[in-house]
Amino acid sequence: MKLIAALSTAVLASTFSSIVEAHTYVTNFYVNGVDQGNDVCIRPYFVGQDHWKNFPIKDVRSDDIRCGKNNANTAAAKSCSVPAGGSLTIEWHAGSRANATDEIIHESHHGPCMVYLSPAGKNSWVKIWEDAANTGGVWCTDRLKKKRGKMDGVVVPRGLANGKYDVRAEIIAHHESDANYLENSARGAQFYIACLSITVTNGGSTSLPAGVAFPGAYKATDKGIHYNLYSNWPTFDAPYTAPGPKVWKPSAVAATTAKPAATTTKKAVTTTRKAATTRKPAATKKPTTTRKPTATTTRKPATTPAKKVIVVKKIIKVVVVKKAA
Ligand SMILES: [Cu+2]
């Protein structure tokens, strides 16, 4: 019995290996370039008789589109600490990471890569990074193969509030997405997904904006999903637009960190009062145009400190003169 079981798994493994190695999954996760260990902080992939961990998800209406097969509401055993502003590197493989010639993802699999962030367990995903460029028919998947599977360039926004977050990393393979999955479930776009757990430290006061839900964010008919990779080979349908929301630009973060600028404007207001007699003519002309006010408010802080210095210098001089006297 044991022998038969061993034989059957061996046969299964050998028949599956060629298909299995065509796909991709995440094995490792790095924080600021430091490998956190095999499978660490990654939701464990589901493995079943008819599903291997590198298998794609295809139905965007399924809960599986959130974090992979049967993983919508699971959690990683550990959450990795990442300082706000720190970098995340997500390493993908088709088969074994120990195999130096692992193909990472099959050469037929071309498509974009995306990374989303959500407060832990909230299913409110904000896209923080994407590589959807397909210049000359070279996609993120092709670049990934050259980098030995390392999806890099992902940064946790500076100023993001401390706390636990879920990271959703995704690759879409378009080699069969000229077909719409809803019309032909044997084909369609293939989604490779991994969810990671991170704990942000050294953060600021910026919370994530409202995100999108999975399922919900994608439709099988989205232009970046039902997409014909071969229509204009090798230039493809450039420019390609990835599905989902646009990448969140942490300009919101810059705005919160720029608070000191807001306080200097207040000071500028008080100094303008003093200077009101000399500048009034210019001030009355300016309101007619709509754009100038921003220009004037930004310029004012630059001139006021200098003026203040002069005033302070004068005061000091007076004090010095008085003391000397
Ligand atoms: Cu595949």
Short mmCIF file of C-alpha atoms and ligand atoms in Angstrom, two decimals:
data_model
loop_
_atom_site.label_atom_id
_atom_site.label_comp_id
_atom_site.label_asym_id
_atom_site.label_seq_id
_atom_site.Cartn_x
_atom_site.Cartn_y
_atom_site.Cartn_z
CA MET A 1 0.00 0.00 0.00
CA LYS A 2 2.72 2.40 1.05
CA LEU A 3 4.69 1.58 -2.07
CA ILE A 4 1.66 2.15 -4.29
CA ALA A 5 1.00 5.47 -2.60
CA ALA A 6 4.64 6.49 -3.01
CA LEU A 7 4.58 5.41 -6.65
CA SER A 8 1.38 7.25 -7.42
CA THR A 9 2.68 10.49 -5.87
CA ALA A 10 5.92 10.05 -7.82
CA VAL A 11 3.95 9.59 -11.05
CA LEU A 12 1.74 12.55 -10.18
CA ALA A 13 4.78 14.68 -9.39
CA SER A 14 6.48 13.80 -12.66
CA THR A 15 3.41 14.34 -14.80
CA PHE A 16 2.65 17.58 -13.02
CA SER A 17 6.18 18.96 -12.87
CA SER A 18 6.20 20.25 -16.45
CA ILE A 19 2.88 22.05 -15.97
CA VAL A 20 3.62 23.01 -12.37
CA GLU A 21 6.89 24.72 -13.21
CA ALA A 22 5.23 26.92 -15.78
CA HIS A 23 3.51 28.93 -13.06
CA THR A 24 4.86 31.08 -10.24
CA TYR A 25 4.56 31.74 -6.49
CA VAL A 26 6.32 33.75 -3.79
CA THR A 27 8.97 31.97 -1.72
CA ASN A 28 10.74 34.83 0.07
CA PHE A 29 10.28 38.36 1.25
CA TYR A 30 12.99 40.94 1.94
CA VAL A 31 12.85 44.08 4.09
CA ASN A 32 15.45 46.70 3.11
CA GLY A 33 17.30 43.95 1.26
CA VAL A 34 17.29 41.51 4.19
CA ASP A 35 15.76 38.10 3.45
CA GLN A 36 13.21 37.31 6.17
CA GLY A 37 13.51 33.55 5.57
CA ASN A 38 11.75 30.90 3.48
CA ASP A 39 7.94 31.40 3.57
CA VAL A 40 8.28 33.90 6.45
CA CYS A 41 5.50 36.55 6.70
CA ILE A 42 3.81 35.02 3.64
CA ARG A 43 0.31 33.49 3.90
CA PRO A 44 0.81 29.76 3.38
CA TYR A 45 -0.19 28.70 -0.11
CA PHE A 46 -2.98 26.15 -0.39
CA VAL A 47 -1.92 22.84 -1.89
CA GLY A 48 -4.52 20.25 -2.88
CA GLN A 49 -4.84 17.29 -5.18
CA ASP A 50 -5.98 19.52 -8.01
CA HIS A 51 -4.17 22.68 -6.99
CA TRP A 52 -0.47 23.36 -6.53
CA LYS A 53 0.84 26.46 -4.78
CA ASN A 54 2.06 28.06 -7.99
CA PHE A 55 -1.32 27.70 -9.72
CA PRO A 56 -3.08 30.82 -10.97
CA ILE A 57 -6.44 32.22 -9.90
CA LYS A 58 -8.64 33.01 -12.88
CA ASP A 59 -12.09 34.00 -11.60
CA VAL A 60 -11.96 37.65 -10.49
CA ARG A 61 -15.38 37.20 -8.79
CA SER A 62 -13.94 34.59 -6.44
CA ASP A 63 -12.70 35.27 -2.88
CA ASP A 64 -9.50 33.61 -4.07
CA ILE A 65 -8.65 36.75 -6.07
CA ARG A 66 -7.86 38.46 -2.74
CA CYS A 67 -4.91 36.42 -1.52
CA GLY A 68 -4.86 33.19 -3.54
CA LYS A 69 -6.66 29.86 -3.25
CA ASN A 70 -8.57 29.51 0.06
CA ASN A 71 -6.52 32.40 1.51
CA ALA A 72 -8.99 35.30 1.60
CA ASN A 73 -9.25 35.32 5.39
CA THR A 74 -6.17 33.47 6.57
CA ALA A 75 -3.07 35.10 8.07
CA ALA A 76 0.67 34.60 7.92
CA ALA A 77 2.19 33.07 11.05
CA LYS A 78 4.42 36.11 11.49
CA SER A 79 4.28 39.81 10.64
CA CYS A 80 7.61 41.32 9.52
CA SER A 81 8.65 44.75 10.83
CA VAL A 82 9.24 47.38 8.15
CA PRO A 83 10.18 50.98 8.91
CA ALA A 84 8.02 53.48 6.98
CA GLY A 85 9.96 54.41 3.85
CA GLY A 86 11.59 50.98 3.83
CA SER A 87 11.80 48.75 0.77
CA LEU A 88 10.04 45.46 0.12
CA THR A 89 11.39 42.83 -2.26
CA ILE A 90 9.15 39.92 -3.17
CA GLU A 91 10.84 36.85 -4.67
CA TRP A 92 8.95 34.61 -7.11
CA HIS A 93 9.77 31.14 -8.35
CA ALA A 94 8.18 28.61 -10.64
CA GLY A 95 9.59 25.58 -8.84
CA SER A 96 12.29 25.23 -6.23
CA ARG A 97 14.18 28.31 -5.06
CA ALA A 98 17.22 26.07 -4.54
CA ASN A 99 17.31 25.38 -8.28
CA ALA A 100 19.74 27.92 -9.75
CA THR A 101 18.13 27.55 -13.17
CA ASP A 102 14.54 27.81 -11.95
CA GLU A 103 12.67 29.56 -14.74
CA ILE A 104 10.84 31.93 -12.29
CA ILE A 105 7.80 31.99 -14.60
CA HIS A 106 7.30 30.35 -17.99
CA GLU A 107 8.55 32.38 -20.95
CA SER A 108 5.05 32.41 -22.45
CA HIS A 109 3.75 34.27 -19.38
CA HIS A 110 3.92 37.99 -20.14
CA GLY A 111 2.25 40.65 -18.05
CA PRO A 112 2.32 43.35 -15.40
CA CYS A 113 3.16 43.25 -11.69
CA MET A 114 1.33 45.14 -8.96
CA VAL A 115 1.55 45.59 -5.21
CA TYR A 116 -1.33 46.66 -2.97
CA LEU A 117 -1.44 47.60 0.70
CA SER A 118 -4.38 47.30 3.13
CA PRO A 119 -4.77 47.76 6.87
CA ALA A 120 -4.50 44.19 8.22
CA GLY A 121 -7.67 42.17 7.67
CA LYS A 122 -9.61 45.12 6.24
CA ASN A 123 -9.83 44.11 2.53
CA SER A 124 -9.30 47.78 1.56
CA TRP A 125 -6.47 47.71 -0.93
CA VAL A 126 -4.48 50.69 -2.13
CA LYS A 127 -2.15 50.16 -5.07
CA ILE A 128 1.30 51.34 -4.01
CA TRP A 129 3.37 50.08 -6.94
CA GLU A 130 3.01 48.69 -10.42
CA ASP A 131 5.18 47.78 -13.37
CA ALA A 132 2.87 47.65 -16.36
CA ALA A 133 5.35 48.80 -19.01
CA ASN A 134 5.54 46.61 -22.11
CA THR A 135 8.18 48.43 -24.12
CA GLY A 136 9.18 46.39 -27.15
CA GLY A 137 7.16 43.49 -25.84
CA VAL A 138 9.23 43.26 -22.65
CA TRP A 139 7.04 43.04 -19.57
CA CYS A 140 7.50 42.95 -15.81
CA THR A 141 7.50 39.14 -15.99
CA ASP A 142 10.49 39.25 -18.37
CA ARG A 143 12.36 41.69 -16.13
CA LEU A 144 11.55 39.47 -13.16
CA LYS A 145 13.21 36.49 -14.84
CA LYS A 146 16.39 38.53 -15.31
CA LYS A 147 16.34 39.56 -11.65
CA ARG A 148 16.01 35.92 -10.53
CA GLY A 149 12.41 36.49 -9.50
CA LYS A 150 13.02 39.53 -7.31
CA MET A 151 10.19 42.04 -7.56
CA ASP A 152 11.92 45.15 -6.21
CA GLY A 153 11.39 48.91 -6.15
CA VAL A 154 8.41 48.62 -3.80
CA VAL A 155 8.54 51.16 -0.97
CA VAL A 156 6.31 51.51 2.10
CA PRO A 157 5.20 55.17 1.96
CA ARG A 158 7.18 57.45 4.23
CA GLY A 159 4.97 58.91 6.94
CA LEU A 160 2.53 55.98 6.88
CA ALA A 161 0.95 55.38 10.29
CA ASN A 162 2.41 52.56 12.39
CA GLY A 163 0.45 49.32 12.56
CA LYS A 164 -0.22 46.00 10.88
CA TYR A 165 -0.82 45.89 7.15
CA ASP A 166 -1.44 43.25 4.49
CA VAL A 167 0.62 43.40 1.31
CA ARG A 168 -0.94 41.89 -1.83
CA ALA A 169 1.59 41.14 -4.58
CA GLU A 170 0.25 40.18 -7.98
CA ILE A 171 1.38 39.14 -11.43
CA ILE A 172 -1.05 38.88 -14.35
CA ALA A 173 -0.08 36.52 -17.18
CA HIS A 174 -1.74 37.43 -20.46
CA HIS A 175 -0.84 34.48 -22.71
CA GLU A 176 -4.45 33.21 -22.70
CA SER A 177 -6.32 36.41 -21.95
CA ASP A 178 -7.37 37.06 -25.54
CA ALA A 179 -10.24 34.89 -24.26
CA ASN A 180 -12.60 36.19 -21.61
CA TYR A 181 -12.67 33.72 -18.70
CA LEU A 182 -16.44 34.14 -18.35
CA GLU A 183 -16.89 32.88 -21.91
CA ASN A 184 -14.14 30.28 -21.86
CA SER A 185 -13.10 29.13 -18.39
CA ALA A 186 -10.36 26.93 -19.86
CA ARG A 187 -8.54 30.11 -20.84
CA GLY A 188 -8.49 33.74 -19.69
CA ALA A 189 -6.03 35.90 -17.73
CA GLN A 190 -4.01 34.19 -14.99
CA PHE A 191 -3.54 35.89 -11.63
CA TYR A 192 -0.60 34.94 -9.41
CA ILE A 193 -1.07 36.36 -5.94
CA ALA A 194 0.71 36.36 -2.59
CA CYS A 195 -0.29 38.13 0.60
CA LEU A 196 2.33 39.16 3.13
CA SER A 197 2.01 40.55 6.65
CA ILE A 198 3.99 43.59 7.70
CA THR A 199 4.13 45.78 10.80
CA VAL A 200 5.05 49.35 9.97
CA THR A 201 7.29 51.10 12.49
CA ASN A 202 8.82 54.62 12.67
CA GLY A 203 5.79 55.89 10.77
CA GLY A 204 3.97 59.20 10.72
CA SER A 205 0.38 60.38 10.80
CA THR A 206 -0.69 59.39 7.27
CA SER A 207 -3.29 56.66 7.02
CA LEU A 208 -4.07 54.86 3.79
CA PRO A 209 -6.88 56.35 1.69
CA ALA A 210 -9.98 54.19 1.13
CA GLY A 211 -9.01 51.21 -0.97
CA VAL A 212 -10.70 48.71 -3.28
CA ALA A 213 -12.04 45.28 -2.28
CA PHE A 214 -11.07 41.89 -3.72
CA PRO A 215 -13.30 40.53 -5.16
CA GLY A 216 -14.84 43.69 -6.58
CA ALA A 217 -11.87 45.65 -7.89
CA TYR A 218 -11.56 43.72 -11.14
CA LYS A 219 -14.01 42.72 -13.85
CA ALA A 220 -13.32 39.91 -16.34
CA THR A 221 -14.01 42.43 -19.10
CA ASP A 222 -11.52 45.07 -17.87
CA LYS A 223 -9.22 46.23 -20.65
CA GLY A 224 -6.16 45.22 -18.66
CA ILE A 225 -7.58 41.72 -18.04
CA HIS A 226 -9.37 40.66 -21.23
CA TYR A 227 -6.30 41.59 -23.24
CA ASN A 228 -4.91 40.21 -26.49
CA LEU A 229 -1.18 39.79 -26.07
CA TYR A 230 -0.69 38.71 -29.66
CA SER A 231 -2.70 41.26 -31.65
CA ASN A 232 0.28 43.50 -32.44
CA TRP A 233 3.20 41.21 -31.66
CA PRO A 234 5.78 42.20 -30.61
CA THR A 235 4.62 45.72 -29.83
CA PHE A 236 1.38 44.53 -28.21
CA ASP A 237 -1.45 46.94 -27.50
CA ALA A 238 0.82 49.62 -26.11
CA PRO A 239 0.31 51.52 -23.95
CA TYR A 240 -1.17 48.90 -21.69
CA THR A 241 -3.33 49.95 -18.74
CA ALA A 242 -3.19 47.64 -15.76
CA PRO A 243 -6.50 46.84 -14.03
CA GLY A 244 -7.45 48.28 -10.66
CA PRO A 245 -6.94 51.79 -9.29
CA LYS A 246 -4.06 54.08 -10.13
CA VAL A 247 -0.96 53.91 -7.98
CA TRP A 248 -1.45 56.00 -4.86
CA LYS A 249 1.03 58.86 -5.02
CA PRO A 250 2.25 59.59 -1.52
CA SER A 251 1.95 63.34 -2.25
CA ALA A 252 -0.56 63.17 0.59
CA VAL A 253 2.35 62.07 2.75
CA ALA A 254 4.43 64.98 1.49
CA ALA A 255 1.59 67.34 2.40
CA THR A 256 1.53 66.16 6.00
CA THR A 257 5.28 66.33 6.35
CA ALA A 258 5.24 69.83 4.83
CA LYS A 259 3.33 71.13 7.88
CA PRO A 260 6.13 73.55 8.83
CA ALA A 261 5.40 75.42 5.57
CA ALA A 262 1.83 76.02 6.74
CA THR A 263 3.05 77.60 9.99
CA THR A 264 5.44 79.93 8.14
CA THR A 265 2.51 81.14 6.02
CA LYS A 266 0.79 82.20 9.23
CA LYS A 267 3.84 84.18 10.15
CA ALA A 268 3.87 85.64 6.66
CA VAL A 269 0.34 86.94 7.20
CA THR A 270 1.39 88.90 10.28
CA THR A 271 4.41 90.35 8.51
CA THR A 272 2.33 91.38 5.50
CA ARG A 273 0.24 93.51 7.84
CA LYS A 274 3.33 95.40 8.82
CA ALA A 275 4.35 95.75 5.21
CA ALA A 276 0.79 96.54 4.14
CA THR A 277 1.47 100.22 3.58
CA THR A 278 4.28 99.63 1.12
CA ARG A 279 2.91 96.63 -0.76
CA LYS A 280 -0.80 97.36 -1.02
CA PRO A 281 -0.82 98.38 -4.71
CA ALA A 282 0.70 95.06 -5.76
CA ALA A 283 -1.71 93.11 -3.56
CA THR A 284 -4.80 94.69 -5.10
CA LYS A 285 -3.66 93.91 -8.64
CA LYS A 286 -2.91 90.26 -7.93
CA PRO A 287 -6.35 88.88 -6.92
CA THR A 288 -7.63 89.35 -10.51
CA THR A 289 -5.63 86.33 -11.67
CA THR A 290 -6.46 83.00 -10.07
CA ARG A 291 -3.09 81.26 -10.11
CA LYS A 292 -0.92 83.97 -8.66
CA PRO A 293 -2.01 83.65 -5.01
CA THR A 294 -0.13 80.34 -4.66
CA ALA A 295 2.95 81.92 -6.17
CA THR A 296 2.77 84.87 -3.82
CA THR A 297 2.16 82.76 -0.72
CA THR A 298 5.11 80.54 -1.53
CA ARG A 299 7.37 83.49 -2.21
CA LYS A 300 6.43 85.44 0.89
CA PRO A 301 7.96 83.05 3.43
CA ALA A 302 11.28 83.43 1.61
CA THR A 303 11.29 87.21 1.98
CA THR A 304 9.91 87.41 5.50
CA PRO A 305 12.68 85.58 7.36
CA ALA A 306 15.21 87.97 5.77
CA LYS A 307 13.10 90.97 6.82
CA LYS A 308 12.74 89.55 10.31
CA VAL A 309 16.48 89.09 10.52
CA ILE A 310 16.93 92.73 9.57
CA VAL A 311 14.38 93.77 12.20
CA VAL A 312 16.01 91.52 14.80
CA LYS A 313 19.43 92.88 13.82
CA LYS A 314 18.15 96.39 14.22
CA ILE A 315 16.70 95.56 17.64
CA ILE A 316 19.97 93.94 18.65
CA LYS A 317 21.84 97.02 17.45
CA VAL A 318 19.54 99.24 19.49
CA VAL A 319 20.00 97.01 22.52
CA VAL A 320 23.75 96.91 21.99
CA VAL A 321 23.87 100.67 21.54
CA LYS A 322 21.74 101.16 24.65
CA LYS A 323 23.92 98.78 26.67
CA ALA A 324 27.04 100.46 25.40
CA ALA A 325 25.56 103.78 26.35
CU CU B 1 1.06 29.34 -15.95
#
